[in-house]
PDB file of C-alpha atoms in Angstrom:
ATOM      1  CA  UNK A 205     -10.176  15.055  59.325  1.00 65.00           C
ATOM      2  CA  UNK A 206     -11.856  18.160  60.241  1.00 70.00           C
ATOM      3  CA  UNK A 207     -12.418  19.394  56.766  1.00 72.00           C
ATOM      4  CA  UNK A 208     -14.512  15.989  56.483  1.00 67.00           C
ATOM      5  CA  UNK A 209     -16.084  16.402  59.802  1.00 70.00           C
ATOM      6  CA  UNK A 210     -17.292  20.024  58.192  1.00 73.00           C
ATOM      7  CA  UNK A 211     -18.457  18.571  54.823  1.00 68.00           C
ATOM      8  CA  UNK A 212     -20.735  15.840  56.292  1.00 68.00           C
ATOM      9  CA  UNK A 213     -22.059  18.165  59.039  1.00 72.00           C
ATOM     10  CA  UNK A 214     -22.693  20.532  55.843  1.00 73.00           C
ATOM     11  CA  UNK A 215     -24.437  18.736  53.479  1.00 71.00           C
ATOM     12  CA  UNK A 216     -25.215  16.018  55.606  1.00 70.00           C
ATOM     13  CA  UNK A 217     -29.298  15.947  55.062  1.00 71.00           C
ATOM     14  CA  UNK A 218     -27.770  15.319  50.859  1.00 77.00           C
ATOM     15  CA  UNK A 219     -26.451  12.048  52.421  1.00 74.00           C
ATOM     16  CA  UNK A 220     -29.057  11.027  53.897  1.00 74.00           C
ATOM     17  CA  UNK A 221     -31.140  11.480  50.752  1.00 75.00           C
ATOM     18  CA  UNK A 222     -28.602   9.943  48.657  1.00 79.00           C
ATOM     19  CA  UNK A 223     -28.317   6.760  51.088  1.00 78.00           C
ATOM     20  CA  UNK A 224     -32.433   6.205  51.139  1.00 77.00           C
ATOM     21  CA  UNK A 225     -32.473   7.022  47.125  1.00 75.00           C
ATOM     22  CA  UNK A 226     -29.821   4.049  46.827  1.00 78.00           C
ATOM     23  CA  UNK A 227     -31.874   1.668  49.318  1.00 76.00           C
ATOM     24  CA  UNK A 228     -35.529   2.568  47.713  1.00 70.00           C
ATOM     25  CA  UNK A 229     -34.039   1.883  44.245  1.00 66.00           C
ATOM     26  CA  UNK A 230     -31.982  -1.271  45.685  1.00 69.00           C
ATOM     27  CA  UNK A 231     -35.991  -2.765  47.222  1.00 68.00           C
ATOM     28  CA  UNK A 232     -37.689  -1.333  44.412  1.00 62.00           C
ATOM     29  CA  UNK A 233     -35.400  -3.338  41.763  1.00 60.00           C
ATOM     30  CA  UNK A 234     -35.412  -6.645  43.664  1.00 67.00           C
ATOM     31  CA  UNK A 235     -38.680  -7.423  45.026  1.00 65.00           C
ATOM     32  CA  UNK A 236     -40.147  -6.329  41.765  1.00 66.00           C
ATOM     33  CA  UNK A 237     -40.121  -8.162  38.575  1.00 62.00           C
ATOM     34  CA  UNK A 238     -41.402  -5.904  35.924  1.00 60.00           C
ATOM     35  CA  UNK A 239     -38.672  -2.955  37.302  1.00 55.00           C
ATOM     36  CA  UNK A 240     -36.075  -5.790  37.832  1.00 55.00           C
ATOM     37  CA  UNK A 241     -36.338  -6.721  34.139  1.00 57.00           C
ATOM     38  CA  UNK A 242     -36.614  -3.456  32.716  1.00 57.00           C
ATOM     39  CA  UNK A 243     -32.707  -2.745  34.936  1.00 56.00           C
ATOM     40  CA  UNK A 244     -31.192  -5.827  33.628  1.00 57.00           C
ATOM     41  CA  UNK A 245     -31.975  -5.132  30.231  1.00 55.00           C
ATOM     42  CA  UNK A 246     -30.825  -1.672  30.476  1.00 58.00           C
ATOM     43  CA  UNK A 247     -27.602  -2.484  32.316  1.00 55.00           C
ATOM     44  CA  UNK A 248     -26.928  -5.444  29.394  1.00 52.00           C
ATOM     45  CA  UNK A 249     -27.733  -2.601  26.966  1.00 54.00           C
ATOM     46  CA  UNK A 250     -24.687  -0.349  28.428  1.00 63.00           C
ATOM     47  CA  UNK A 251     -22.689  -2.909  28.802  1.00 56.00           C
ATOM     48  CA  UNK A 252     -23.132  -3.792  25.686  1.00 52.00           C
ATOM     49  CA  UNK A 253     -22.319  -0.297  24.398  1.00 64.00           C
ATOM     50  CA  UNK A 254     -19.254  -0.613  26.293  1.00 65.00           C
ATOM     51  CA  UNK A 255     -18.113  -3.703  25.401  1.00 54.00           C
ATOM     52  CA  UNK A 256     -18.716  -2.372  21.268  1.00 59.00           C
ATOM     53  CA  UNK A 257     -16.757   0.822  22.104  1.00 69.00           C
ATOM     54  CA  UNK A 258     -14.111  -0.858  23.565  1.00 66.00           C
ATOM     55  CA  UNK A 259     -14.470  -3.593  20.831  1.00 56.00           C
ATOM     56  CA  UNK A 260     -14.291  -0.524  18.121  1.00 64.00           C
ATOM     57  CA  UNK A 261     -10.387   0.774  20.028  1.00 67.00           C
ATOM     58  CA  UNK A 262      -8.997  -2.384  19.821  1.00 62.00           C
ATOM     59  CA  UNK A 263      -9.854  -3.020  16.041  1.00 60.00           C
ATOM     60  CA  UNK A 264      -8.715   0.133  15.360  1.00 62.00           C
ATOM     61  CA  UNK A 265      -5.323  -0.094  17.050  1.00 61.00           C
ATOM     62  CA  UNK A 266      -5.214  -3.283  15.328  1.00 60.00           C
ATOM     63  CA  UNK A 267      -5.537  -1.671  11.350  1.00 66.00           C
ATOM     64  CA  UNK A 268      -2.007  -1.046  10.431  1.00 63.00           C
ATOM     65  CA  UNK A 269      -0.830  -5.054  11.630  1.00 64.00           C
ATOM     66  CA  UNK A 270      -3.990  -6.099   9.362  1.00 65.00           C
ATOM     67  CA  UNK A 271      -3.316  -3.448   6.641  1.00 65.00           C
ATOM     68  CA  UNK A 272       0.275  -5.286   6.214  1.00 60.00           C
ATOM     69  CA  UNK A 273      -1.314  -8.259   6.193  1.00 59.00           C
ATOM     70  CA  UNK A 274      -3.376  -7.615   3.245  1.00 68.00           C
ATOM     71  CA  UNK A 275      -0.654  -5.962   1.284  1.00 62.00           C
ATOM     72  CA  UNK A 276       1.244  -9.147   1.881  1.00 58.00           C
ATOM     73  CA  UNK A 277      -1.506 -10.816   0.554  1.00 60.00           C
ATOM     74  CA  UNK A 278      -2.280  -8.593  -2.786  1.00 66.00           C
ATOM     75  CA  UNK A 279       1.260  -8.705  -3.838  1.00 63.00           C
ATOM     76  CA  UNK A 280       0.996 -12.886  -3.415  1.00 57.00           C
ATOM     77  CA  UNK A 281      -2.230 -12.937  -5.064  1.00 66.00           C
ATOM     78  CA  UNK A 282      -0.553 -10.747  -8.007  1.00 62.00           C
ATOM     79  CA  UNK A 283       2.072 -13.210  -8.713  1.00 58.00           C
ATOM     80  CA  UNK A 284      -0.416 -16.032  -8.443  1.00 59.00           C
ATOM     81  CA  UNK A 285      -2.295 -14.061 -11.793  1.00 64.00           C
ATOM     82  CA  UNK A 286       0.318 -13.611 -13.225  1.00 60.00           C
ATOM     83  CA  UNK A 287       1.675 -16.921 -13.241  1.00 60.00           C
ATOM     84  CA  UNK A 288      -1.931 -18.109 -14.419  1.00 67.00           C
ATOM     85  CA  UNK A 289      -1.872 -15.578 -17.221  1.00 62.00           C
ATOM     86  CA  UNK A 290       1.688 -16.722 -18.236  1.00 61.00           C
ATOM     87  CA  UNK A 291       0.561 -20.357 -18.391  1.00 63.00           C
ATOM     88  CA  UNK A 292      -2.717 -19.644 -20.267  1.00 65.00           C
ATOM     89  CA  UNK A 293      -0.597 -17.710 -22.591  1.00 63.00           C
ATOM     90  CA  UNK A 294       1.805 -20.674 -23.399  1.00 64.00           C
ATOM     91  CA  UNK A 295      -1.386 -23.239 -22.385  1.00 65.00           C
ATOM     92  CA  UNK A 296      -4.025 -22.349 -23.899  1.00 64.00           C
ATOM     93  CA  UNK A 297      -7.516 -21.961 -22.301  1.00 55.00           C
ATOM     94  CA  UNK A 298      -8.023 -24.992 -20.597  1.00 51.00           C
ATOM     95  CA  UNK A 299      -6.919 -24.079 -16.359  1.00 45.00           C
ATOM     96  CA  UNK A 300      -7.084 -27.616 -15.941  1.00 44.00           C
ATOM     97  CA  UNK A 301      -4.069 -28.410 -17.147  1.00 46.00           C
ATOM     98  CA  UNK A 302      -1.843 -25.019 -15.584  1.00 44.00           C
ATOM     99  CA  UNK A 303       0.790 -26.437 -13.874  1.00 45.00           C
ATOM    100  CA  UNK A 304       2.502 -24.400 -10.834  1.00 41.00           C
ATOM    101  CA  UNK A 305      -0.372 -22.289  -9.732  1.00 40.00           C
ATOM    102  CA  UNK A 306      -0.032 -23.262  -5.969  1.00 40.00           C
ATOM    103  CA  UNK A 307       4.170 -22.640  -5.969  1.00 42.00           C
ATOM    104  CA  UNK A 308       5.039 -19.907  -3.435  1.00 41.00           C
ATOM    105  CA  UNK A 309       6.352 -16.093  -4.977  1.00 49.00           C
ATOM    106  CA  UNK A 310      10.032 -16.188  -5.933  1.00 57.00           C
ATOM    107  CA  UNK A 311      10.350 -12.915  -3.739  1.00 69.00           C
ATOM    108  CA  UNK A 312       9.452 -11.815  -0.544  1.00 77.00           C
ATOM    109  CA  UNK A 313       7.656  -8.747   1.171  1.00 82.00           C
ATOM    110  CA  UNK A 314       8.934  -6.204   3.346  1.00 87.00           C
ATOM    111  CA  UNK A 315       6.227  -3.684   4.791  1.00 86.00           C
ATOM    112  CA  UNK A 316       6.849  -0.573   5.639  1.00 89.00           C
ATOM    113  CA  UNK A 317       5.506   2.985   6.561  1.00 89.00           C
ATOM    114  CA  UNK A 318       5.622   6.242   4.595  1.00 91.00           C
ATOM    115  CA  UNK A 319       7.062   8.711   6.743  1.00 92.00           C
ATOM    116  CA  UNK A 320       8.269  11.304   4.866  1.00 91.00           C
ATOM    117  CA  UNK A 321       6.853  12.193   1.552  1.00 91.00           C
ATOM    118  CA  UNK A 322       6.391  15.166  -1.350  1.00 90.00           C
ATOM    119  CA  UNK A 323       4.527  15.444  -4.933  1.00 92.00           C
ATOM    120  CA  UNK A 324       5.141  19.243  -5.847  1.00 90.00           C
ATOM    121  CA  UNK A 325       9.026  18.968  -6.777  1.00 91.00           C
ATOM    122  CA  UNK A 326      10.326  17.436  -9.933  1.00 90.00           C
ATOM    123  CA  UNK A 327      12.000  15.345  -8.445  1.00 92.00           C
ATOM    124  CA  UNK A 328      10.105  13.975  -5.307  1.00 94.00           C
ATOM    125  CA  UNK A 329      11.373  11.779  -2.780  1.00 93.00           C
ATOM    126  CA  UNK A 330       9.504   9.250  -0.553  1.00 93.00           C
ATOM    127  CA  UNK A 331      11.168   7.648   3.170  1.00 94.00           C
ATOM    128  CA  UNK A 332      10.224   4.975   4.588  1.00 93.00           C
ATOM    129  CA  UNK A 333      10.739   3.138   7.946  1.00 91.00           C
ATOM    130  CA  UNK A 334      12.435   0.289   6.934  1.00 92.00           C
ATOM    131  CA  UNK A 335      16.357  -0.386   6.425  1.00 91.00           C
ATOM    132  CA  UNK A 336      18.864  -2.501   5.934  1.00 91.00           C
ATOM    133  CA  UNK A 337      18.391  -4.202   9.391  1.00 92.00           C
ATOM    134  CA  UNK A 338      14.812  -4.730   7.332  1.00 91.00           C
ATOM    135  CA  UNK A 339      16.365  -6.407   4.921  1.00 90.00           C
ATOM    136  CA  UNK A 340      16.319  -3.883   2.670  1.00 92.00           C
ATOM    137  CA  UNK A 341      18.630  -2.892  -0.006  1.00 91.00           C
ATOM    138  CA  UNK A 342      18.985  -0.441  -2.870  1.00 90.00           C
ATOM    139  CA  UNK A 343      17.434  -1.023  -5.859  1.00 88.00           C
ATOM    140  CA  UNK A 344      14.487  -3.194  -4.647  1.00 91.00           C
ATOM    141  CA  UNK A 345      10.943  -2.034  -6.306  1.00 92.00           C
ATOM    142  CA  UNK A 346       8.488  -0.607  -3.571  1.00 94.00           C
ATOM    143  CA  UNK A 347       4.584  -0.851  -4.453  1.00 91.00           C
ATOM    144  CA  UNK A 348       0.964  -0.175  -2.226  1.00 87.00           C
ATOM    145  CA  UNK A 349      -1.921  -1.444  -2.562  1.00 81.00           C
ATOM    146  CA  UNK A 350      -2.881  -0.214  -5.838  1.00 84.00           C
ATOM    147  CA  UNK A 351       0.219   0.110  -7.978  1.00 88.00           C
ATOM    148  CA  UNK A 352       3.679   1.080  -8.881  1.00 93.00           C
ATOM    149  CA  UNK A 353       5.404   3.558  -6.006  1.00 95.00           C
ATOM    150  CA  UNK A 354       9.170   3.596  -7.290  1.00 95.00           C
ATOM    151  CA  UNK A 355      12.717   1.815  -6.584  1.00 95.00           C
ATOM    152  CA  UNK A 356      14.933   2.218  -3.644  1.00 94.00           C
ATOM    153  CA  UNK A 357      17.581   4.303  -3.629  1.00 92.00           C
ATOM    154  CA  UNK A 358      19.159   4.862  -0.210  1.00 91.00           C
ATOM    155  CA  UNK A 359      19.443   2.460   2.666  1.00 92.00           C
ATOM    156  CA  UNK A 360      20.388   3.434   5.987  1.00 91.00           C
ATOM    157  CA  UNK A 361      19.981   0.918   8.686  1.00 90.00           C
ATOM    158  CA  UNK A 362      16.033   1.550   9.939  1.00 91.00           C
ATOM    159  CA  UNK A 363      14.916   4.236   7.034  1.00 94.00           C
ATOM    160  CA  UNK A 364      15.304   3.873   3.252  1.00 93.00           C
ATOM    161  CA  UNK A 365      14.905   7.092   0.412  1.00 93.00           C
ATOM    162  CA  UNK A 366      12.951   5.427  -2.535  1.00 95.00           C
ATOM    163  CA  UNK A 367      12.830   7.121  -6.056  1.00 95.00           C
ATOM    164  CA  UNK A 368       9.067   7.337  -6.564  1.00 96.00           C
ATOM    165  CA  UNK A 369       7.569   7.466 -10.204  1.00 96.00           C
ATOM    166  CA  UNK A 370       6.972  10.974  -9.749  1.00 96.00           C
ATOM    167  CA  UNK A 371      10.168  11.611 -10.414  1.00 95.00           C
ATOM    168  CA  UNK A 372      12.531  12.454 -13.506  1.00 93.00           C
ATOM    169  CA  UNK A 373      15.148   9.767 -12.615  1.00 93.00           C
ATOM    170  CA  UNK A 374      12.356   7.428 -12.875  1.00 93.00           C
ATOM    171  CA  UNK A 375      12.394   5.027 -15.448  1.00 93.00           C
ATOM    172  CA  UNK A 376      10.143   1.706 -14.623  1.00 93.00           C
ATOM    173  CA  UNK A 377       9.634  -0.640 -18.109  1.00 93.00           C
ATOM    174  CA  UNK A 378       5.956  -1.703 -18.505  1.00 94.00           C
ATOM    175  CA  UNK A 379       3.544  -2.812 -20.723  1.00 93.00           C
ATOM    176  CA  UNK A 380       0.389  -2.819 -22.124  1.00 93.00           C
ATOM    177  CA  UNK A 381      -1.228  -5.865 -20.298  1.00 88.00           C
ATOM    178  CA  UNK A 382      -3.391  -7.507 -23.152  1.00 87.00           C
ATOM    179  CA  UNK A 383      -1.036  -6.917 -25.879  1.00 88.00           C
ATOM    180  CA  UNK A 384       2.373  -7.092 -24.106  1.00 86.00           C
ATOM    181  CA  UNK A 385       3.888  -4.093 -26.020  1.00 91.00           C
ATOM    182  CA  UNK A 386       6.128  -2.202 -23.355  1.00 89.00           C
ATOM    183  CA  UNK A 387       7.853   0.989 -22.975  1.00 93.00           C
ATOM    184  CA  UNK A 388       9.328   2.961 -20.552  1.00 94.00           C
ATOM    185  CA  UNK A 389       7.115   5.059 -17.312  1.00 95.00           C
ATOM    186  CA  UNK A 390       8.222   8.253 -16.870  1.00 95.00           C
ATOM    187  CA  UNK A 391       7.187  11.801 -15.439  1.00 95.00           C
ATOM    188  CA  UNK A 392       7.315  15.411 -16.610  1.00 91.00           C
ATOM    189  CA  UNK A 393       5.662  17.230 -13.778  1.00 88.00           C
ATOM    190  CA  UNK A 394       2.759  18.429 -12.946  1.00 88.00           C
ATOM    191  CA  UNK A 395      -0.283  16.609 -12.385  1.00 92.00           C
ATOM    192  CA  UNK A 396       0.639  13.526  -9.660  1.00 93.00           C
ATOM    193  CA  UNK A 397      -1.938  11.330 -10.879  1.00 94.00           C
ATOM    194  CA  UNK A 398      -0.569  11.547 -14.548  1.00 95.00           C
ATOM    195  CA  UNK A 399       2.746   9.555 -16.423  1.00 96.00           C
ATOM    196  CA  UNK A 400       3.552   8.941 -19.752  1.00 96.00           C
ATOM    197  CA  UNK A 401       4.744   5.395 -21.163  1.00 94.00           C
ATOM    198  CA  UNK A 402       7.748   5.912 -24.124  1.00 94.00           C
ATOM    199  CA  UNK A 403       9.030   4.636 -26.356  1.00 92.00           C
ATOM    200  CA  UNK A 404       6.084   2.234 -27.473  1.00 93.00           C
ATOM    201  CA  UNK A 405       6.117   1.155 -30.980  1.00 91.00           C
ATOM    202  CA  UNK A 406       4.155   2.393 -33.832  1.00 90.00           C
ATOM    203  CA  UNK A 407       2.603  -1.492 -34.671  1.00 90.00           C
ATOM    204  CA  UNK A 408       1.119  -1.873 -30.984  1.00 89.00           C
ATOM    205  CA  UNK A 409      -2.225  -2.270 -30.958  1.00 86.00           C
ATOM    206  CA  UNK A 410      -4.043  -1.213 -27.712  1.00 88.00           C
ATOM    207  CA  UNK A 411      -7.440   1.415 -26.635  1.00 90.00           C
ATOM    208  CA  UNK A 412      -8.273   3.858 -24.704  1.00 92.00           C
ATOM    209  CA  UNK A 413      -8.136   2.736 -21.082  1.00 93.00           C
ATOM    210  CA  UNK A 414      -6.578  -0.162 -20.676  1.00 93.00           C
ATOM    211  CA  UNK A 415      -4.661  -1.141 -18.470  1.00 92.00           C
ATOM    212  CA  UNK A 416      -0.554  -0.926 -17.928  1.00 93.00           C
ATOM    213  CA  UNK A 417       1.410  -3.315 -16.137  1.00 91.00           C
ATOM    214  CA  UNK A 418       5.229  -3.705 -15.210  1.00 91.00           C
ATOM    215  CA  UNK A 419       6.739  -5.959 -17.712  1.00 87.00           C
ATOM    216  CA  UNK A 420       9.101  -7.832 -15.964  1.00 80.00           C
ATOM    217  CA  UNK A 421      12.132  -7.047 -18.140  1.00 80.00           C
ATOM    218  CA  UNK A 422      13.932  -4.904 -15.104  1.00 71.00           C
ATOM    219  CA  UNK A 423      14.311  -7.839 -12.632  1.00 70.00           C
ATOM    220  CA  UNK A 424      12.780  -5.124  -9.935  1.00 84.00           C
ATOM    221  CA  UNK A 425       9.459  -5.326 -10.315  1.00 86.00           C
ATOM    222  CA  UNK A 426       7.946  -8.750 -11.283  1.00 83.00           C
ATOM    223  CA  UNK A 427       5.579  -8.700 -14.200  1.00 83.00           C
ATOM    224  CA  UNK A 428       2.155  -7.483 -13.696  1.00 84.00           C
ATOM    225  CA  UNK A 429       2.130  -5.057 -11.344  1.00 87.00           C
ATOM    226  CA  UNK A 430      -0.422  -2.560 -12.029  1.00 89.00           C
ATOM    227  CA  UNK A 431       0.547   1.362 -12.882  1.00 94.00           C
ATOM    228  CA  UNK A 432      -1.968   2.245 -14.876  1.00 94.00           C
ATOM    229  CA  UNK A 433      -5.185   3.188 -17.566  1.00 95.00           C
ATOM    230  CA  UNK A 434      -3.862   4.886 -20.993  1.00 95.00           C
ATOM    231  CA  UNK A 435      -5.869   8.029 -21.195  1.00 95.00           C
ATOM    232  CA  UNK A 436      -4.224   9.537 -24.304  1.00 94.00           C
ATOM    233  CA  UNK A 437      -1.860   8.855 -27.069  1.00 93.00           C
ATOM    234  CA  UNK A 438       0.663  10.695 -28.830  1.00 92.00           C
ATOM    235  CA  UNK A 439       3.048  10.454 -31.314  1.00 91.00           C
ATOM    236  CA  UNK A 440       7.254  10.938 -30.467  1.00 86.00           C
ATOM    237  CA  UNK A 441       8.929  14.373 -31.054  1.00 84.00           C
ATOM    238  CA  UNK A 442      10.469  11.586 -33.810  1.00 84.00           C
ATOM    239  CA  UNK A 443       7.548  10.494 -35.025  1.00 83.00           C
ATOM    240  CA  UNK A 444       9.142   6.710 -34.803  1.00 87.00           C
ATOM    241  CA  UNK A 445       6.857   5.765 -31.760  1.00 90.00           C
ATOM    242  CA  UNK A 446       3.704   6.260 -29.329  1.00 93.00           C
ATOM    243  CA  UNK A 447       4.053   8.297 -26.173  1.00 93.00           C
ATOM    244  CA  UNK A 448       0.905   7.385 -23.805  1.00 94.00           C
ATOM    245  CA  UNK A 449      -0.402   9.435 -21.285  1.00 95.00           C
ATOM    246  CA  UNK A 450      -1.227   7.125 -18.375  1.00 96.00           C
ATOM    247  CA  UNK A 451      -3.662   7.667 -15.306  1.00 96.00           C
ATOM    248  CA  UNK A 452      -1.512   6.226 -12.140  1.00 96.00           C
ATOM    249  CA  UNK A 453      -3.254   3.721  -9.883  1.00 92.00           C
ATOM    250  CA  UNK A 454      -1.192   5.009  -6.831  1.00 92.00           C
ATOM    251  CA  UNK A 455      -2.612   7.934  -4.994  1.00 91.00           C
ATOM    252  CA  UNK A 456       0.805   9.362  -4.466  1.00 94.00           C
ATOM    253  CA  UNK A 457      -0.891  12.495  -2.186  1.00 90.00           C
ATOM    254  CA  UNK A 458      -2.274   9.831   0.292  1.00 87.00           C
ATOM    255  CA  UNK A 459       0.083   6.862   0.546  1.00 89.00           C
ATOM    256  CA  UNK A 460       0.755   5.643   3.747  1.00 86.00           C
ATOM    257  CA  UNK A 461       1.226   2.214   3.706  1.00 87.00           C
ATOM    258  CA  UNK A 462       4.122   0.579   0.967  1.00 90.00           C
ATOM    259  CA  UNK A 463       5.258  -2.978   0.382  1.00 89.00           C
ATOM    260  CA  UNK A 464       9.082  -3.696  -0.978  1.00 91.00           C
ATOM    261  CA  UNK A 465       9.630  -6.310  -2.833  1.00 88.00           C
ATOM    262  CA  UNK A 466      12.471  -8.889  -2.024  1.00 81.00           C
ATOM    263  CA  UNK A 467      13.315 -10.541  -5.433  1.00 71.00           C
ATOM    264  CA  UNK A 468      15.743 -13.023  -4.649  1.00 62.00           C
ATOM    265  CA  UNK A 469      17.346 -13.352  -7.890  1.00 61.00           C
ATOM    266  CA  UNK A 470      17.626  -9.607  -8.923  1.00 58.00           C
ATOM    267  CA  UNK A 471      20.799  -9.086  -6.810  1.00 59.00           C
ATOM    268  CA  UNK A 472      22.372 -11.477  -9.283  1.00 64.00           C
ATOM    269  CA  UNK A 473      20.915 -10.670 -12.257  1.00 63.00           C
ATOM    270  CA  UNK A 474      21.466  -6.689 -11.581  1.00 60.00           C
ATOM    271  CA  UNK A 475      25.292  -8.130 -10.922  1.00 66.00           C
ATOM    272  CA  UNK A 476      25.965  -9.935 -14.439  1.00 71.00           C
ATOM    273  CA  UNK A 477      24.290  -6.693 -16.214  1.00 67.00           C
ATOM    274  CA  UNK A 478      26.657  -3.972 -14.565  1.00 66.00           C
ATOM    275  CA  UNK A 479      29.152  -6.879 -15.122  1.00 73.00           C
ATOM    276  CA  UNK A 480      28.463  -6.518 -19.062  1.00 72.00           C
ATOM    277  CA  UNK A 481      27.804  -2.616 -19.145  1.00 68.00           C
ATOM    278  CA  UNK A 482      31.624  -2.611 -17.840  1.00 71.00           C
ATOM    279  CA  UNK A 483      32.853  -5.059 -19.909  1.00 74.00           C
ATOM    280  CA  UNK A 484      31.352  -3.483 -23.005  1.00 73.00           C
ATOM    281  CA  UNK A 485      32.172   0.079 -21.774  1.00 68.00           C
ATOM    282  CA  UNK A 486      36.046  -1.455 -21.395  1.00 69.00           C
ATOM    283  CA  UNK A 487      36.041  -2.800 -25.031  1.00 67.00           C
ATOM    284  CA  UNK A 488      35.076   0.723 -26.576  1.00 59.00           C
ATOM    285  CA  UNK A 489      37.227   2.672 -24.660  1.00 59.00           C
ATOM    286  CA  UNK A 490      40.330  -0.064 -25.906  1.00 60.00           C
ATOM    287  CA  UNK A 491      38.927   0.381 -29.550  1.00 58.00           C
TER     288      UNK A 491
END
């Protein structure tokens, strides 16, 4: 209490001042109109400023909810096309008469996080935050917003290890999107914007820089799903068939944000084909 006592009696004539500055200002502003009007709109203009930082936090905090939303939303709107292409294809022309365009995606969409990721090894490795308890599993393809990313590998119960293209155990089957002749995406290093499609065959017809799309023939990835632009083609060590060096859509050095893809059926349909590799692989071994 004394320490106050001290303070007023010190700077007690900047009190003073301070009190008659507030009342002068208080008259000035209210029995005024042209000096009323001018502080009204200049307290609505901070206010404003405020209210638009404050506005600016809260959409900002709110980006990764709507960024999942949207990826959601791509990887609908990608089945949608390619149902619509599939149709026109068996159709004909006329989008009149394409049946099934409204049916919901035979898979679902798991979002998830990048949280641990590397493009300088040769054979890279992504994590992300979702597991099992995700629904999750191994095997499921994993995509962004602008392409291919890879194919899960490891599941824990909150993080998964996913098998990126930029890898050499990566082997995704795709295809040239206007023609439909496929091979197989892989990687040989190097350059992590850069792939190479095998084993395409000699009678494709395709240019320069268009586009590459999964074909649908792995039950991981549905059909469609953009990879890539050919850049350049070359012929086999063999000679038998193309080898085309694609441009990847994915920005592997900045992904942040994937989607997995919940195919419903591909559990059973990766079941009967392990079910026939044994059988086969039981057959030979008894011959």
């Amino acid at each position: 209490m004394r320490n106050l006592l001290d303070f007023i009696n010190k700077y007690y004539h900047w009190l003073v001042f301070l009190v008659l500055e507030a009342c002068g200002l208080v008259l000035l502003f209210s029995y005024n109109g042209y000096q009323g009007a001018a502080w009204i709109s200049s307290a609505n203009a901070i206010a404003g400023m405020v209210f638009e930082g404050e506005s600016k936090v809260h959409s900002f905090l709110a980006l990764r909810d709507e960024n999942r939303e949207l990826q959601n939303r791509n990887m609908f709107l990608i089945h949608q096309v390619n149902m619509l292409r599939d149709e026109l294809d068996r159709q004909g022309i006329d989008t009149t008469k394409v049946p099934g365009i409204n049916d919901s995606a035979p898979y679902n969409t798991i979002a998830a996080e990048v949280v641990n990721n590397s493009i300088d090894k040769r054979d890279n490795l992504i994590t992300i935050n979702k597991g099992e308890a995700d629904g999750v599993r191994k095997d499921m393809g994993v995509v962004s917003g602008s392409g291919v990313v890879g194919i899960v590998y490891l599941t824990s119960q909150h993080y998964s290890v996913v098998i990126p293209v930029l890898s050499s155990k990566s082997s995704i089957s795709c295809k040239i999107e206007r023609t439909s002749y496929y091979g197989y995406l892989r990687w040989d290093g190097g350059w992590s914007n850069v792939a190479y499609v095998d084993e395409v065959p000699r009678h494709a017809h395709f240019k320069l820089y268009e586009r590459v799309v999964t074909s649908g023939y792995s039950s991981v990835f549905p059909p469609g799903i953009p990879v890539g632009k050919i850049l350049h083609v070359y012929n086999s060590p063999d000679g038998l068939s193309y080898r085309l060096q694609v441009q990847l859509y994915t920005d592997f050095g900045n992904l942040r944000h994937v989607t997995v893809i919940d195919n419903s059926a591909m559990h059973e349909q990766l079941q009967i084909i392990r079910a026939a590799q044994d059988s086969l692989s039981t057959n030979k071994n008894k011959d």
